[in-house]
Coordinates of C-alpha atoms (C1' of nucleotides) in Angstrom, one line a residue:
Chain A
M893 CA 215.0 -18.3 1.0
T894 CA 213.5 -15.0 2.2
L895 CA 212.1 -14.8 5.7
A896 CA 210.2 -11.6 4.7
T897 CA 207.3 -13.3 3.1
Q898 CA 205.3 -14.7 6.1
S899 CA 204.2 -11.2 7.1
D900 CA 201.0 -10.3 8.9
A901 CA 201.0 -6.5 9.6
K902 CA 202.9 -3.5 8.5
I903 CA 204.0 -0.1 9.7
A904 CA 204.6 3.0 7.7
L905 CA 207.7 5.1 8.6
F906 CA 210.2 7.2 6.6
D907 CA 208.0 7.0 3.5
R908 CA 208.5 3.3 3.5
T909 CA 206.5 0.3 4.8
F910 CA 208.0 -2.1 7.3
D911 CA 207.0 -5.6 8.2
Y912 CA 206.7 -7.0 11.7
G913 CA 207.2 -10.6 10.6
Q914 CA 205.4 -13.1 12.8
L915 CA 205.3 -10.6 15.8
P916 CA 201.6 -9.6 15.1
S917 CA 200.5 -13.2 15.4
L918 CA 201.8 -13.3 19.0
I919 CA 199.5 -12.5 21.8
G920 CA 202.6 -11.7 24.0
F921 CA 203.7 -9.0 21.5
H922 CA 200.4 -7.2 21.8
L923 CA 200.2 -7.7 25.6
R924 CA 203.7 -6.1 25.9
R925 CA 202.7 -3.1 23.9
A926 CA 199.4 -2.5 25.5
S927 CA 201.0 -2.8 29.0
L928 CA 203.8 -0.4 27.9
L929 CA 201.2 2.1 26.7
D930 CA 199.4 1.8 30.0
F931 CA 202.6 2.5 31.9
S932 CA 203.7 5.4 29.7
T933 CA 200.3 7.2 30.0
F934 CA 199.9 6.5 33.7
P935 CA 201.9 9.5 35.0
E936 CA 200.0 11.8 32.6
E937 CA 196.8 11.2 34.4
I938 CA 198.3 11.0 37.9
G939 CA 200.4 14.1 37.6
D940 CA 203.1 12.9 40.1
R941 CA 205.7 10.9 38.2
S942 CA 206.9 9.3 41.4
I943 CA 203.6 7.5 41.9
T944 CA 204.0 4.4 39.7
P945 CA 201.4 1.7 39.1
L946 CA 203.2 -0.5 41.6
R947 CA 203.2 2.1 44.3
Y948 CA 199.6 2.8 43.7
S949 CA 198.8 -0.9 44.0
V950 CA 200.6 -1.1 47.3
L951 CA 198.4 1.7 48.7
E952 CA 195.3 0.0 47.2
V953 CA 196.0 -3.4 48.8
V954 CA 196.8 -1.8 52.2
G955 CA 193.5 0.1 52.0
A956 CA 191.7 -3.1 51.3
N957 CA 193.5 -5.1 54.0
P958 CA 194.2 -2.8 56.9
G959 CA 197.0 -4.0 59.1
L960 CA 198.3 -6.8 56.9
R961 CA 202.0 -7.7 57.4
Q962 CA 204.7 -6.6 55.1
M963 CA 205.4 -10.2 54.0
Q964 CA 201.7 -10.7 53.2
L965 CA 201.6 -7.5 51.2
A966 CA 204.7 -8.7 49.3
A967 CA 203.1 -12.1 48.6
V968 CA 199.8 -10.6 47.4
L969 CA 201.5 -8.3 44.9
G970 CA 204.3 -10.7 44.0
L971 CA 207.0 -8.4 45.4
S972 CA 210.3 -9.3 46.8
K973 CA 211.0 -8.4 50.5
P974 CA 213.2 -5.5 49.6
A975 CA 210.7 -4.2 47.1
A976 CA 207.9 -4.3 49.7
T977 CA 210.2 -2.4 52.2
L978 CA 211.0 0.3 49.7
A979 CA 207.4 0.8 48.5
I980 CA 206.3 1.1 52.1
D981 CA 209.2 3.5 52.8
F982 CA 208.0 5.6 49.9
W983 CA 204.5 6.0 51.3
E984 CA 205.6 6.4 54.9
A985 CA 207.8 9.3 53.9
R986 CA 204.7 10.9 52.5
N987 CA 202.7 10.2 55.7
C988 CA 200.3 7.9 53.8
L989 CA 201.3 4.6 55.4
S990 CA 202.4 3.6 58.9
R991 CA 204.0 0.5 60.3
R992 CA 202.8 -0.8 63.7
R993 CA 204.4 -3.5 65.8
L994 CA 202.2 -6.5 66.3
P995 CA 201.7 -7.5 70.0
E996 CA 201.6 -11.2 69.0
D997 CA 204.9 -11.1 67.1
G998 CA 207.6 -8.6 67.7
R999 CA 209.3 -9.3 64.3
A1000 CA 206.3 -8.4 62.2
R1001 CA 204.9 -5.0 61.3
G1002 CA 201.3 -4.4 60.3
V1003 CA 200.8 -1.8 57.6
H1004 CA 198.1 0.8 57.9
L1005 CA 196.8 3.8 56.0
T1006 CA 197.1 7.1 57.8
E1007 CA 194.4 9.6 57.6
E1008 CA 196.3 11.4 54.9
G1009 CA 196.8 8.0 53.1
E1010 CA 193.1 7.4 53.0
G1011 CA 192.5 10.8 51.4
T1012 CA 195.3 10.2 48.9
L1013 CA 194.0 6.7 48.1
I1014 CA 190.5 8.0 47.4
E1015 CA 191.9 10.6 45.1
L1016 CA 194.3 8.2 43.4
R1017 CA 191.5 5.7 42.8
K1018 CA 189.5 8.2 40.8
Q1019 CA 192.5 9.2 38.7
V1020 CA 193.6 5.6 38.1
A1021 CA 190.0 4.6 37.1
R1022 CA 189.9 7.5 34.7
H1023 CA 193.3 6.6 33.3
D1024 CA 192.2 3.0 32.8
R1025 CA 189.0 4.1 31.2
A1026 CA 191.0 6.3 28.8
L1027 CA 193.3 3.4 28.0
T1028 CA 190.3 1.3 26.9
A1029 CA 188.3 4.2 25.4
S1030 CA 188.1 2.5 22.0
L1031 CA 186.5 -0.6 23.5
S1032 CA 182.8 -1.2 24.0
D1033 CA 181.6 -2.2 27.5
D1034 CA 181.2 -5.7 26.2
E1035 CA 184.8 -5.8 24.8
R1036 CA 186.1 -4.4 28.0
R1037 CA 184.3 -7.2 30.0
T1038 CA 185.5 -9.9 27.7
L1039 CA 189.1 -8.6 27.8
Q1040 CA 189.1 -8.8 31.5
I1041 CA 187.8 -12.3 31.6
V1042 CA 190.3 -13.5 28.9
L1043 CA 193.2 -11.9 30.6
R1044 CA 192.3 -13.5 33.9
K1045 CA 192.2 -16.9 32.1
I1046 CA 195.8 -16.3 30.9
I1047 CA 197.0 -15.3 34.3
E1048 CA 195.4 -18.2 36.1
G1049 CA 196.6 -20.5 33.4
G1050 CA 193.3 -22.1 32.5
D1051 CA 191.9 -22.6 36.0
A1052 CA 189.9 -19.3 35.9
N1053 CA 186.2 -18.9 35.4
Chain B
M400 CA 185.0 5.0 56.6
T401 CA 186.6 1.8 55.6
L402 CA 188.2 1.5 52.2
A403 CA 188.1 -2.2 52.3
T404 CA 184.5 -2.6 51.3
Q405 CA 184.6 -1.9 47.5
S406 CA 186.3 -5.2 46.8
D407 CA 186.1 -7.2 43.7
A408 CA 188.3 -10.3 43.9
K409 CA 190.3 -12.1 46.6
I410 CA 193.4 -14.1 47.0
A411 CA 194.1 -16.8 49.6
L412 CA 197.5 -16.8 51.3
F413 CA 198.8 -17.7 54.8
D414 CA 195.4 -19.3 55.7
R415 CA 193.8 -15.9 55.1
T416 CA 192.0 -14.1 52.4
F417 CA 193.2 -10.8 51.0
D418 CA 191.5 -8.3 48.9
Y419 CA 192.8 -6.5 45.8
G420 CA 190.6 -3.5 46.3
Q421 CA 189.7 -1.9 43.0
L422 CA 192.7 -3.4 41.2
P423 CA 190.8 -6.2 39.6
S424 CA 188.5 -3.7 37.9
L425 CA 191.4 -2.2 36.1
I426 CA 192.3 -3.6 32.6
G427 CA 195.9 -2.2 33.2
F428 CA 196.3 -4.4 36.2
H429 CA 195.5 -7.5 34.3
L430 CA 197.6 -6.4 31.3
R431 CA 200.6 -6.0 33.5
R432 CA 200.2 -9.4 35.1
A433 CA 199.6 -11.2 31.8
S434 CA 202.6 -9.5 30.3
L435 CA 204.8 -10.3 33.3
L436 CA 203.7 -13.9 33.0
D437 CA 204.7 -13.9 29.3
F438 CA 208.1 -12.5 30.1
S439 CA 208.8 -14.8 33.0
T440 CA 207.9 -18.0 31.1
F441 CA 209.6 -16.9 27.8
P442 CA 213.1 -18.2 28.8
E443 CA 211.7 -21.6 29.8
E444 CA 210.7 -22.3 26.3
I445 CA 213.7 -20.6 24.6
G446 CA 216.3 -22.2 26.8
D447 CA 218.8 -19.4 26.4
R448 CA 218.2 -16.8 29.1
S449 CA 220.1 -14.1 27.2
I450 CA 217.5 -14.2 24.4
T451 CA 214.9 -11.8 25.6
P452 CA 211.6 -11.0 23.8
L453 CA 213.1 -7.7 22.7
R454 CA 216.2 -9.3 21.2
Y455 CA 214.0 -11.9 19.5
S456 CA 211.8 -9.1 18.0
V457 CA 214.9 -7.4 16.6
L458 CA 215.9 -10.6 14.8
E459 CA 212.3 -11.0 13.6
V460 CA 212.1 -7.4 12.2
V461 CA 215.5 -7.7 10.4
G462 CA 214.4 -11.0 8.9
A463 CA 211.2 -9.4 7.6
N464 CA 213.0 -6.2 6.4
P465 CA 216.4 -7.2 5.1
G466 CA 218.8 -4.3 5.0
L467 CA 216.8 -1.8 6.9
R468 CA 218.8 1.0 8.7
Q469 CA 219.4 0.9 12.4
M470 CA 217.4 4.0 12.9
Q471 CA 214.5 2.4 11.0
L472 CA 214.8 -0.7 13.1
A473 CA 214.7 1.5 16.3
A474 CA 211.6 3.3 15.1
V475 CA 209.7 0.2 14.1
L476 CA 210.2 -1.3 17.6
G477 CA 210.1 1.9 19.6
L478 CA 213.7 1.6 20.7
S479 CA 216.2 4.3 21.6
K480 CA 219.3 4.7 19.5
P481 CA 221.5 3.1 22.1
A482 CA 219.1 0.2 22.6
A483 CA 219.1 -0.5 18.9
T484 CA 222.9 -0.4 18.9
L485 CA 223.2 -2.8 21.8
A486 CA 220.6 -5.3 20.5
I487 CA 222.4 -5.4 17.1
D488 CA 225.7 -5.8 18.9
F489 CA 224.3 -8.8 20.8
W490 CA 223.3 -10.6 17.6
E491 CA 226.4 -9.6 15.7
A492 CA 228.6 -11.1 18.5
R493 CA 226.6 -14.3 17.8
N494 CA 227.1 -14.1 14.1
C495 CA 223.4 -13.7 13.4
L496 CA 223.3 -10.1 12.2
S497 CA 225.7 -8.1 10.1
R498 CA 226.0 -4.3 9.5
R499 CA 226.7 -3.1 6.0
R500 CA 227.6 0.4 4.9
L501 CA 225.1 1.9 2.5
P502 CA 226.7 3.2 -0.8
E503 CA 224.2 6.1 -0.8
D504 CA 224.9 7.3 2.7
G505 CA 228.1 6.7 4.5
R506 CA 226.6 7.4 7.9
A507 CA 224.0 4.7 7.8
R508 CA 224.3 1.0 8.2
G509 CA 221.9 -1.6 6.8
V510 CA 221.2 -4.6 9.0
H511 CA 221.1 -8.1 7.6
L512 CA 220.6 -11.6 8.8
T513 CA 223.7 -13.8 8.3
E514 CA 223.2 -17.4 7.2
E515 CA 223.5 -18.5 10.8
G516 CA 221.0 -15.8 11.7
E517 CA 218.4 -17.2 9.3
G518 CA 218.7 -20.6 10.9
T519 CA 218.5 -19.2 14.4
L520 CA 215.5 -17.1 13.5
I521 CA 213.7 -20.1 12.0
E522 CA 214.3 -22.1 15.1
L523 CA 213.4 -19.2 17.4
R524 CA 210.1 -18.6 15.6
K525 CA 209.0 -22.1 16.3
Q526 CA 209.9 -21.8 20.0
V527 CA 208.3 -18.4 20.4
A528 CA 205.1 -19.5 18.7
R529 CA 205.0 -22.6 21.0
H530 CA 205.5 -20.4 24.0
D531 CA 202.8 -18.0 22.9
R532 CA 200.5 -20.9 22.3
A533 CA 201.2 -22.2 25.8
L534 CA 200.6 -18.8 27.3
T535 CA 197.1 -18.8 25.8
A536 CA 196.4 -22.5 26.2
S537 CA 193.3 -21.8 28.3
L538 CA 191.7 -19.8 25.5
S539 CA 189.6 -21.0 22.6
D540 CA 190.6 -20.0 19.1
D541 CA 187.8 -17.5 19.1
E542 CA 188.9 -15.9 22.4
R543 CA 192.5 -15.7 21.1
R544 CA 191.3 -14.0 18.0
T545 CA 189.2 -11.6 19.9
L546 CA 191.9 -10.8 22.4
Q547 CA 194.3 -9.9 19.6
I548 CA 191.8 -7.6 18.0
V549 CA 190.9 -5.9 21.2
L550 CA 194.6 -5.4 22.3
R551 CA 195.3 -3.8 18.9
K552 CA 192.4 -1.4 19.5
I553 CA 194.0 -0.4 22.8
I554 CA 197.4 0.1 21.2
E555 CA 196.1 2.1 18.3
G556 CA 194.0 4.1 20.6
G557 CA 190.7 3.7 18.8
D558 CA 191.8 4.1 15.2
A559 CA 192.2 0.4 14.7
N560 CA 189.8 -2.0 12.9
Chain C
dT1125 C1' 224.3 22.7 10.6
dA1126 C1' 221.8 18.2 10.7
dT1127 C1' 221.8 13.2 10.9
dT1128 C1' 223.6 8.2 11.7
dG1129 C1' 225.4 5.6 14.8
dT1130 C1' 228.5 4.8 19.1
dT1131 C1' 230.0 5.6 23.6
dA1132 C1' 229.7 7.4 28.3
dT1133 C1' 227.0 8.2 32.2
dA1134 C1' 223.4 8.1 35.3
dC1135 C1' 219.1 6.4 37.0
dT1136 C1' 215.6 3.0 38.0
dC1137 C1' 214.3 -1.8 39.0
dT1138 C1' 215.2 -6.0 40.5
dA1139 C1' 217.4 -9.9 42.7
dT1140 C1' 220.5 -11.8 46.2
dA1141 C1' 222.6 -12.1 50.2
dA1142 C1' 224.1 -10.4 54.6
dC1143 C1' 222.4 -8.6 58.6
dT1144 C1' 219.2 -7.5 63.0
dA1145 C1' 215.8 -8.6 66.0
dT1146 C1' 212.8 -11.5 67.5
dA1147 C1' 210.7 -16.3 68.0
Chain D
dT1326 C1' 217.5 -22.7 64.1
dA1327 C1' 213.9 -20.2 61.5
dT1328 C1' 211.3 -16.0 60.3
dA1329 C1' 210.2 -10.7 59.6
dG1330 C1' 212.1 -7.1 58.0
dT1331 C1' 216.2 -4.0 56.7
dT1332 C1' 220.3 -2.8 54.4
dA1333 C1' 224.1 -3.5 51.1
dT1334 C1' 225.4 -4.6 46.6
dA1335 C1' 225.4 -5.9 42.1
dG1336 C1' 223.1 -6.6 37.6
dA1337 C1' 219.9 -5.5 33.8
dG1338 C1' 217.4 -2.1 31.2
dT1339 C1' 216.6 2.5 29.9
dA1340 C1' 217.3 7.4 28.9
dT1341 C1' 220.2 11.4 28.0
dA1342 C1' 223.8 13.6 26.3
dA1343 C1' 228.4 14.0 24.3
dC1344 C1' 230.9 12.5 20.5
dA1345 C1' 232.8 11.0 15.7
dA1346 C1' 231.8 10.5 11.0
dT1347 C1' 229.3 11.9 7.2
dA1348 C1' 225.9 14.6 4.7

DNA sequence: TATTGTTATACTCTATAACTATA
DNA sequence: TATAGTTATAGAGTATAACAATA
């Protein structure tokens, strides 16, 4: 028995053709590769390699929800407590985020954009939108829209749209 | 100026609603989340937490290209040399892969499935296909097909299809 | 001198748990 | 006793470079 026969797509390398087996039939395989491509090209557009997609998303969510608590931020983005702490530390060191004690609960901190953070976010938004546009440059508007809907369906496990 | 107004989608948590800002307009955001969901549910179907998507893909590619060199395997899957070495080590320790010297080049090793490896791959293929099907259970066949095509376009940067 | 593959090392991320301060 | 957040620590994954064997 040869397992090499059920192929589906090939790749040319070293003057030879290789077979991906059943991998190309898997949505997860393509999702992984597209997401990796997104990550790997992200810093090219942003310039600053220390600004990762995750760190950008933290700034974005704080901008959209001024004063939310660190735990809330963590829950919204699916971060662990330490991950939230570290991401906020990163932006605080750059004077883009600030922590403020809440009068109603001395344990909690509300997270806010600083003035510099607002400017940084406005700039980042443009760059990230440009990067995302470049990532999907080969798609029609219709395909881009469909892709977004279908990905949401996957993420919400069938309860979406 | 408030940055919280350009919202697009919301999430309910802690008896409150939070805003994702521009994140939901980004394909990359959804790709990341869908891919993370894929990864996080993968071990549930496979059972063995040490068998990662990457390690499975190594077995798959060796099965589809018996005897390919380690460097070729690395290139096909976009792995670094050490990553290829370690992945092959993993399967060799489980008696699923073997390295064989090539008569025509003493430096290179060809990678082969063992008999046990063939059985393991056959089983894994079924489980992985089932997992991928579950991941996309909320999609119609048509949507699944479209998704695959569109993701390939992204990956190949516009030269695809 | 270049290439295949291995090993060593370091760096990033993540996950857990211990800790503090408040409640 | 429980919760918000911080710090400490360890584990997985990845990337680079040094290395051994062969060409």
